[in-house]
Coordinates of C-alpha atoms in Angstrom, one line a residue:
M601 CA 51.3 93.2 167.4
P602 CA 53.5 90.5 165.9
I603 CA 54.8 90.7 162.4
H604 CA 53.4 87.9 160.3
T605 CA 55.3 85.7 157.9
E606 CA 53.8 87.4 154.8
S607 CA 55.0 90.8 155.9
R608 CA 58.6 89.8 156.4
I609 CA 61.3 90.8 154.0
H610 CA 61.8 89.1 150.6
R611 CA 64.3 86.3 150.7
P612 CA 66.0 85.2 147.4
P613 CA 66.2 81.5 146.6
L614 CA 69.0 79.6 148.4
A615 CA 70.6 78.7 145.0
A616 CA 70.8 82.4 144.1
Q617 CA 72.4 83.2 147.4
A618 CA 74.9 80.4 146.9
A619 CA 75.8 81.8 143.5
W620 CA 76.3 85.3 145.0
F621 CA 78.5 83.8 147.7
A622 CA 80.7 82.1 145.2
L623 CA 81.0 85.3 143.2
A624 CA 81.9 87.3 146.4
L625 CA 84.5 84.7 147.3
L626 CA 85.9 84.9 143.8
V627 CA 86.1 88.7 143.9
A628 CA 87.7 88.5 147.3
W629 CA 90.3 86.1 146.0
G630 CA 91.0 88.5 143.1
L631 CA 91.5 91.4 145.4
M632 CA 93.9 89.4 147.5
R633 CA 96.1 89.1 144.4
L634 CA 96.7 92.8 144.6
V635 CA 97.8 92.9 148.2
P636 CA 101.1 91.3 149.6
A637 CA 101.1 89.7 153.0
L638 CA 100.7 91.6 156.2
Q639 CA 99.6 94.9 154.9
S640 CA 96.7 95.6 157.2
P641 CA 97.3 97.6 160.4
D642 CA 98.6 95.4 163.2
E643 CA 98.2 92.3 161.0
N644 CA 101.6 91.1 162.2
S645 CA 100.5 91.0 165.8
H646 CA 97.2 89.4 165.0
L647 CA 98.8 86.5 163.0
L648 CA 101.5 86.0 165.6
R649 CA 98.7 85.7 168.2
A650 CA 96.9 83.2 165.9
D651 CA 100.0 81.1 165.6
M652 CA 100.3 81.0 169.4
I653 CA 96.7 79.7 169.5
A654 CA 97.5 77.2 166.8
H655 CA 100.3 76.1 169.2
G656 CA 97.7 75.7 172.0
Q657 CA 98.5 78.9 173.8
W658 CA 95.1 80.4 174.3
T659 CA 96.3 83.4 176.3
L660 CA 99.4 85.5 176.4
R661 CA 102.2 84.5 178.8
K662 CA 105.4 85.9 180.3
D663 CA 108.8 85.4 178.8
E664 CA 110.4 85.6 182.2
P665 CA 108.7 84.9 185.6
D666 CA 109.6 88.3 187.0
E667 CA 107.9 90.3 184.2
V668 CA 105.1 92.7 185.1
G669 CA 102.5 91.1 182.9
N670 CA 101.7 88.8 180.0
Q671 CA 103.2 90.1 176.7
G672 CA 103.5 87.3 174.2
G673 CA 104.0 83.7 173.4
Y674 CA 105.8 81.1 171.2
V675 CA 105.6 81.0 167.4
D676 CA 107.5 79.2 164.7
R677 CA 110.9 80.9 164.0
N678 CA 110.5 81.0 160.2
F679 CA 106.9 82.4 160.5
Q680 CA 108.2 85.2 162.7
A681 CA 111.0 85.9 160.2
F682 CA 108.4 86.0 157.4
V683 CA 106.2 88.4 159.4
Q684 CA 109.1 90.7 160.1
S685 CA 110.3 90.7 156.5
M686 CA 107.0 91.9 155.2
R687 CA 107.2 95.0 157.5
K688 CA 109.8 96.3 155.1
I689 CA 107.0 97.4 152.8
A690 CA 104.5 98.4 155.4
G691 CA 103.7 101.9 156.6
H692 CA 105.2 105.3 155.9
E693 CA 108.6 104.3 157.3
R694 CA 108.9 101.4 154.9
D695 CA 112.2 100.7 153.1
P696 CA 112.0 102.3 149.7
K697 CA 114.4 99.7 148.2
A698 CA 112.2 96.8 149.3
S699 CA 110.1 95.1 146.7
A700 CA 106.8 93.5 147.5
R701 CA 107.2 91.1 144.6
E702 CA 110.7 89.9 145.7
L703 CA 109.5 89.5 149.3
M704 CA 106.6 87.3 148.3
E705 CA 108.9 85.3 146.0
Q706 CA 111.2 84.7 148.9
A707 CA 108.3 83.7 151.1
A708 CA 107.4 81.1 148.5
Q709 CA 110.8 79.4 149.1
Q710 CA 110.7 79.5 152.9
R711 CA 109.0 76.7 154.9
W712 CA 108.1 76.1 158.5
A713 CA 111.1 75.7 160.9
H714 CA 109.1 73.6 163.4
Q715 CA 111.2 75.4 166.1
D716 CA 109.6 78.0 168.3
M717 CA 110.7 81.3 169.7
F718 CA 109.1 83.8 172.1
V719 CA 107.7 87.0 170.5
N720 CA 105.8 90.0 171.9
A721 CA 102.2 90.4 170.9
A722 CA 101.0 92.5 173.8
G723 CA 98.6 94.6 171.7
T724 CA 96.4 91.5 171.2
G725 CA 96.2 90.5 174.9
Y726 CA 92.9 92.3 175.4
Y727 CA 91.2 90.1 172.8
A728 CA 89.6 86.7 173.6
P729 CA 91.2 83.9 171.5
F730 CA 87.9 82.8 169.9
I731 CA 87.9 85.3 167.1
Y732 CA 91.3 84.0 166.0
L733 CA 90.0 80.5 165.5
P734 CA 89.8 80.7 161.6
H735 CA 93.3 82.2 161.5
A736 CA 94.7 79.5 163.9
L737 CA 93.0 76.7 161.9
G738 CA 94.5 78.0 158.7
L739 CA 98.0 78.2 160.2
R740 CA 97.7 74.8 161.8
M741 CA 96.7 73.2 158.5
A742 CA 99.5 75.0 156.7
R743 CA 102.1 73.7 159.2
A744 CA 100.7 70.2 159.0
L745 CA 101.0 70.3 155.2
D746 CA 104.5 71.9 155.5
L747 CA 103.5 74.6 153.0
S748 CA 105.7 77.6 152.2
M749 CA 105.2 80.8 154.1
R750 CA 103.5 82.4 151.2
A751 CA 101.1 79.5 150.7
S752 CA 100.5 79.3 154.4
Y753 CA 99.6 83.0 154.4
E754 CA 97.3 82.7 151.4
L755 CA 95.5 79.7 152.9
T756 CA 95.0 81.5 156.2
R757 CA 93.8 84.7 154.4
L758 CA 91.4 82.8 152.3
A759 CA 90.0 80.9 155.4
V760 CA 89.4 84.1 157.3
A761 CA 87.8 85.9 154.3
A762 CA 85.6 82.8 153.6
T763 CA 84.5 82.7 157.2
A764 CA 83.5 86.4 157.1
L765 CA 81.6 85.9 153.9
V766 CA 79.7 82.8 155.3
L767 CA 78.6 84.9 158.3
M768 CA 77.4 87.7 156.0
A769 CA 75.6 85.2 153.8
W770 CA 73.8 83.8 156.8
A771 CA 72.9 87.4 157.9
W772 CA 71.6 88.1 154.4
R773 CA 69.5 84.9 154.5
L774 CA 67.9 86.0 157.8
F775 CA 67.4 89.7 157.1
T776 CA 68.1 91.5 153.8
P777 CA 70.3 94.5 154.7
N778 CA 69.1 97.9 153.6
L779 CA 71.0 100.0 151.0
L780 CA 73.0 102.0 153.6
V781 CA 74.3 98.8 155.2
R782 CA 75.3 97.5 151.8
A783 CA 77.0 100.8 150.9
L784 CA 79.0 100.6 154.2
L785 CA 80.1 97.1 153.5
L786 CA 81.2 98.0 150.0
M787 CA 83.5 100.8 151.0
P788 CA 87.1 100.1 150.0
M789 CA 88.1 100.2 153.7
A790 CA 85.5 97.6 154.7
M791 CA 86.3 95.3 151.8
F792 CA 90.0 95.6 152.5
Q793 CA 89.5 94.5 156.1
V794 CA 87.4 91.5 155.0
I795 CA 90.2 90.2 152.7
S796 CA 92.8 90.8 155.4
P797 CA 93.5 88.2 158.1
T798 CA 93.1 90.5 161.1
I799 CA 90.0 90.5 163.3
D800 CA 88.4 93.6 161.7
G801 CA 86.8 91.6 158.8
L802 CA 85.4 89.0 161.2
S803 CA 84.1 91.8 163.5
I804 CA 82.3 93.5 160.6
A805 CA 80.7 90.2 159.5
S806 CA 79.8 89.2 163.1
A807 CA 78.1 92.6 163.6
V808 CA 76.1 92.3 160.4
L809 CA 75.0 88.8 161.5
L810 CA 74.2 90.1 165.0
A811 CA 72.1 92.9 163.6
A812 CA 70.2 90.5 161.4
L813 CA 69.6 88.1 164.2
F814 CA 68.3 90.9 166.5
S815 CA 66.0 92.2 163.7
A816 CA 64.7 88.7 163.0
R817 CA 64.0 87.9 166.6
C818 CA 62.3 91.3 167.1
G819 CA 60.0 90.5 164.2
A820 CA 59.3 86.9 165.2
P821 CA 56.0 86.1 167.0
R822 CA 56.4 86.0 170.7
G823 CA 55.6 82.3 170.9
E824 CA 58.0 81.3 168.2
P825 CA 61.4 80.2 169.8
N826 CA 64.4 79.6 167.6
R827 CA 67.3 78.1 169.6
L828 CA 69.8 78.3 166.8
Q829 CA 69.2 82.0 166.3
E830 CA 69.2 82.7 170.0
C831 CA 72.5 80.8 170.6
A832 CA 74.0 82.5 167.5
L833 CA 73.0 85.9 168.9
Y834 CA 74.6 85.3 172.2
A835 CA 77.7 83.9 170.5
C836 CA 78.1 86.9 168.3
T837 CA 77.6 89.3 171.2
F838 CA 80.3 87.5 173.2
L839 CA 82.7 87.4 170.3
L840 CA 82.3 91.1 169.6
V841 CA 82.4 92.4 173.1
T842 CA 85.5 90.3 174.0
S843 CA 87.3 91.4 170.9
R844 CA 86.2 95.0 170.8
T845 CA 85.7 96.5 174.3
N846 CA 83.9 99.5 172.9
L847 CA 81.1 97.2 171.8
A848 CA 80.0 96.4 175.4
P849 CA 76.6 98.2 174.7
L850 CA 75.8 95.2 172.5
L851 CA 74.8 93.4 175.7
L852 CA 71.6 95.5 175.7
L853 CA 70.4 93.7 172.6
P854 CA 69.9 90.3 174.2
L855 CA 68.6 92.1 177.3
W856 CA 65.9 93.7 175.1
L857 CA 64.9 90.4 173.7
L858 CA 64.8 89.0 177.3
V859 CA 62.4 91.7 178.4
R860 CA 60.1 91.0 175.4
R861 CA 60.1 87.2 176.0
F862 CA 61.0 86.8 179.6
S863 CA 61.9 83.3 181.0
A864 CA 64.2 82.1 183.7
S865 CA 66.5 80.3 181.3
H866 CA 66.9 83.4 179.2
L867 CA 67.7 85.5 182.3
L868 CA 70.4 83.0 183.4
A869 CA 71.8 83.0 179.9
W870 CA 72.0 86.8 179.8
V871 CA 73.6 87.0 183.2
A872 CA 76.2 84.3 182.2
L873 CA 76.9 86.3 179.0
C874 CA 77.5 89.5 181.0
V875 CA 79.7 87.7 183.5
A876 CA 81.8 86.0 180.8
C877 CA 82.3 89.3 178.9
A878 CA 83.1 91.3 182.0
G879 CA 85.4 88.5 183.3
W880 CA 87.4 88.4 180.1
T881 CA 87.6 92.2 179.8
L882 CA 88.9 92.6 183.4
Y883 CA 91.3 89.7 182.9
G884 CA 92.7 91.3 179.8
L885 CA 93.1 94.7 181.4
A886 CA 94.7 93.3 184.5
S887 CA 97.1 90.7 183.0
T888 CA 98.3 92.4 179.8
A889 CA 101.5 94.6 179.9
D890 CA 102.5 96.4 176.8
S891 CA 106.2 97.1 177.0
R892 CA 106.0 99.2 173.8
L893 CA 104.3 101.9 175.8
V894 CA 106.1 103.9 178.4
R895 CA 103.4 105.4 180.7
N896 CA 103.2 106.9 184.1
H897 CA 99.9 105.0 184.8
G898 CA 98.6 101.5 184.1
T899 CA 95.5 100.8 182.1
L900 CA 93.3 100.2 185.1
E901 CA 94.6 103.3 186.8
I902 CA 93.8 105.5 183.8
L903 CA 90.3 103.9 183.6
A904 CA 89.7 104.7 187.3
I905 CA 90.8 108.3 186.7
Y906 CA 88.3 108.8 183.9
L907 CA 85.5 107.1 185.7
Q908 CA 86.0 109.5 188.6
D909 CA 85.9 112.5 186.3
P910 CA 83.5 111.7 183.4
L911 CA 83.1 115.4 182.6
G912 CA 86.9 115.7 182.2
F913 CA 86.9 112.8 179.8
A914 CA 84.0 114.3 177.9
R915 CA 86.1 117.5 177.5
L916 CA 89.1 115.4 176.3
V917 CA 86.9 113.7 173.6
R918 CA 85.6 117.2 172.6
D919 CA 89.1 118.5 172.3
T920 CA 90.1 115.5 170.2
L921 CA 87.2 115.9 167.8
M922 CA 87.8 119.7 167.5
D923 CA 91.4 119.2 166.6
S924 CA 92.1 120.7 163.1
Q925 CA 93.2 117.4 161.5
T926 CA 91.5 114.7 163.6
G927 CA 88.0 114.9 162.0
Y928 CA 89.4 114.9 158.5
F929 CA 91.6 111.9 159.3
Y930 CA 88.6 110.0 160.7
A931 CA 86.5 110.6 157.6
Y932 CA 89.3 109.6 155.3
S933 CA 90.4 106.5 157.2
F934 CA 86.7 105.4 157.6
V935 CA 86.3 104.9 153.8
G936 CA 89.6 104.4 152.1
M937 CA 93.0 104.6 153.9
M938 CA 94.0 101.0 153.2
G939 CA 97.3 99.2 154.0
W940 CA 99.1 100.6 157.0
L941 CA 97.4 103.9 156.3
D942 CA 99.7 104.2 153.3
A943 CA 97.4 103.0 150.5
A944 CA 94.8 105.7 150.5
V945 CA 92.3 106.5 147.8
T946 CA 92.6 110.0 146.3
K947 CA 90.8 112.9 148.0
E948 CA 88.4 113.1 145.1
E949 CA 87.6 109.4 145.4
M950 CA 87.1 109.8 149.2
K951 CA 84.6 112.6 148.6
T952 CA 82.8 110.6 146.0
I953 CA 82.5 107.6 148.4
W954 CA 81.0 109.9 151.1
C955 CA 78.6 111.3 148.5
C956 CA 77.5 107.8 147.7
L957 CA 77.0 107.1 151.4
A958 CA 74.9 110.2 151.7
L959 CA 72.8 109.1 148.7
A960 CA 72.4 105.6 150.3
L961 CA 71.3 107.2 153.6
A962 CA 68.7 109.4 151.8
V963 CA 67.3 106.5 149.8
T964 CA 67.1 104.3 152.8
L965 CA 65.3 106.9 154.9
G966 CA 63.0 107.8 152.0
S967 CA 62.0 104.3 151.3
T968 CA 61.5 103.0 154.8
R969 CA 58.0 102.9 156.3
Y970 CA 58.5 103.7 160.0
L971 CA 56.1 101.9 162.4
W972 CA 55.5 102.7 166.0
R973 CA 56.0 99.0 167.0
D974 CA 59.5 99.2 165.7
A975 CA 60.4 102.4 167.5
A976 CA 61.9 100.9 170.6
A977 CA 64.1 98.4 168.7
R978 CA 65.3 101.1 166.3
A979 CA 66.1 103.4 169.2
L980 CA 68.1 100.7 170.9
L981 CA 70.1 99.9 167.8
L982 CA 70.8 103.6 167.3
F983 CA 71.8 104.0 171.0
V984 CA 74.1 100.9 170.8
G985 CA 75.8 102.3 167.7
L986 CA 76.3 105.8 169.2
A987 CA 77.5 104.5 172.5
S988 CA 79.9 102.1 170.9
S989 CA 81.3 105.0 168.9
A990 CA 81.8 107.0 172.0
L991 CA 83.5 104.1 173.8
V992 CA 86.1 103.9 171.0
F993 CA 87.7 107.0 172.6
L994 CA 87.7 105.5 176.1
A995 CA 89.2 102.2 174.9
L996 CA 92.1 104.0 173.2
A997 CA 92.5 106.5 176.0
I998 CA 93.2 103.8 178.5
S999 CA 95.1 101.3 176.4
W1000 CA 97.2 103.5 174.0
N1001 CA 97.6 106.9 175.8
D1002 CA 99.1 108.1 179.0
H1003 CA 97.4 110.5 181.4
P1004 CA 97.1 113.4 181.1
V1005 CA 97.0 114.0 177.3
A1006 CA 95.8 116.9 175.2
I1007 CA 94.0 114.7 172.7
I1008 CA 93.4 111.0 172.4
S1009 CA 95.8 109.4 169.8
G1010 CA 95.5 106.1 168.0
V1011 CA 91.8 106.4 167.0
Q1012 CA 91.2 105.4 163.3
G1013 CA 88.1 105.8 161.2
R1014 CA 87.8 102.0 160.6
Y1015 CA 87.0 101.6 164.3
F1016 CA 83.6 103.2 163.6
I1017 CA 82.5 100.8 160.8
V1018 CA 80.8 98.3 163.2
P1019 CA 78.9 101.0 165.1
A1020 CA 77.9 102.6 161.8
L1021 CA 76.5 99.2 160.6
L1022 CA 74.4 98.8 163.7
A1023 CA 73.0 102.4 163.4
A1024 CA 72.4 101.9 159.7
T1025 CA 70.4 98.7 160.4
A1026 CA 68.1 100.8 162.6
L1027 CA 67.4 103.3 159.8
G1028 CA 66.1 100.8 157.3
P1029 CA 63.1 98.4 157.1
M1030 CA 63.0 96.1 160.1
G1031 CA 59.9 94.1 159.4
R1032 CA 58.2 94.6 156.1
A1033 CA 59.4 93.8 152.7
A1034 CA 60.4 96.6 150.4
S1035 CA 58.2 97.1 147.4
P1036 CA 59.3 95.6 144.0
A1037 CA 60.3 99.0 142.8
G1038 CA 62.2 99.7 145.9
R1039 CA 64.2 96.4 145.6
V1040 CA 65.0 97.3 142.0
V1041 CA 66.3 100.7 143.0
A1042 CA 68.3 99.2 145.9
H1043 CA 69.8 96.5 143.8
G1044 CA 70.7 98.9 141.0
L1045 CA 72.4 101.4 143.3
T1046 CA 74.2 98.5 145.1
A1047 CA 75.6 97.3 141.8
V1048 CA 76.8 100.7 140.8
F1049 CA 78.4 101.4 144.1
A1050 CA 80.0 97.9 144.1
L1051 CA 81.6 98.4 140.7
G1052 CA 82.8 101.9 141.4
S1053 CA 84.2 100.9 144.8
L1054 CA 85.9 97.8 143.3
Y1055 CA 87.5 99.9 140.6
I1056 CA 88.8 102.5 143.1
M1057 CA 90.1 99.8 145.4
A1058 CA 91.8 97.8 142.6
T1059 CA 93.5 100.8 141.1
T1060 CA 94.7 102.1 144.4
L1061 CA 96.1 98.7 145.6
S1062 CA 97.7 98.0 142.2
E1063 CA 99.4 101.3 142.2
R1064 CA 100.6 101.0 145.8
Y1065 CA 101.9 97.4 145.6
G1066 CA 102.4 96.7 141.9
L1067 CA 101.4 93.0 142.2
L1068 CA 98.8 92.9 139.4
R1069 CA 100.8 90.2 137.6
L1070 CA 101.9 88.3 140.7
L1071 CA 100.1 84.9 140.7

């Protein structure tokens, strides 16, 4: 039975959404004032990869013809120097004498050299270049305007954050997220990634949009095609799968829509999507060589070992989760270990955030009217979220670990944010509008959680970096 227009979720006026978007962008800009450049994990490699793309290098290449695999590319010399200088205040091995304020002031005096040098960015070789387009556009504009390194970084950071917010605004326009989804997006860790020019913020925003598109298409009448939404759904799926290998189960979402509304053109589109995603993934695995890792086996060799012994891999995941410190680290880094894991909220704040997430889960479950016609779509979203979480361990096991190992290292809590958003979407309303009272409760709790999370985030970042007065 199709869901009719009058039963769909309430949509606020476009002008109101534009005002909320402007407010969100303003808040994001304010939070950026608290964080110096390149303070998100692996942000240095991501921005170097983006500068390569801005130079027209869409894939990594070799520095010497006899190298084993692709490891890097050419970037501006001064940009590379700027990236390296900001590592002095990043991570637990940072230089205690280095000052974030002084480094940013120095960056304001340094401009583009317009001379290139080869740098290693092998860790980004597994990601398709398309998710870096906002970064590359920002850097290309900055170089054309001959801005300082600091101004170039700020322009790029703002461009990436604005792109993420545009995607989330579109998602909200299509399908109002439930309270649990909002709470996950308002966690300090999620907001920190959105304001950082890595690929995490764009992945989070793309996942929210994909979930909204899937929900909207599931609720649309069978005879109501929408080419824009369908193309956007395929594009989001491709973007996420080729930038986060563990999200390969997302390919099941367009398959489900294909089964519900079968046509030859949709079948060809889904097959092409699968071939494109698989082709890039295999290319990245086969062509990328990370010289930072000294291993006895290559990535494809380790993958073959685990595929031949799935029970052995399951035991490895079990041992990893049962490690005395692993679970606590995942919970902590899921909600609030910002910076290079060196700008963490307090333990009390971490527990408070988890309590808020539990409250959001309870309210979402309690206020949702579950209908039989939604069961299959909900089950699929839940399965995709759980499967993507499990594949996080496989992705890190083959790309960041040798074989054999006692536990899988390199997994961080933030890797589970996107799977959690997908699962959270399945737990809330998927077709009918919330009652007026329900909307009031959801909006009220969202506002309280947002204010609390912003306060925690602002105080933590201000204390860590001391840039509150840096304009």
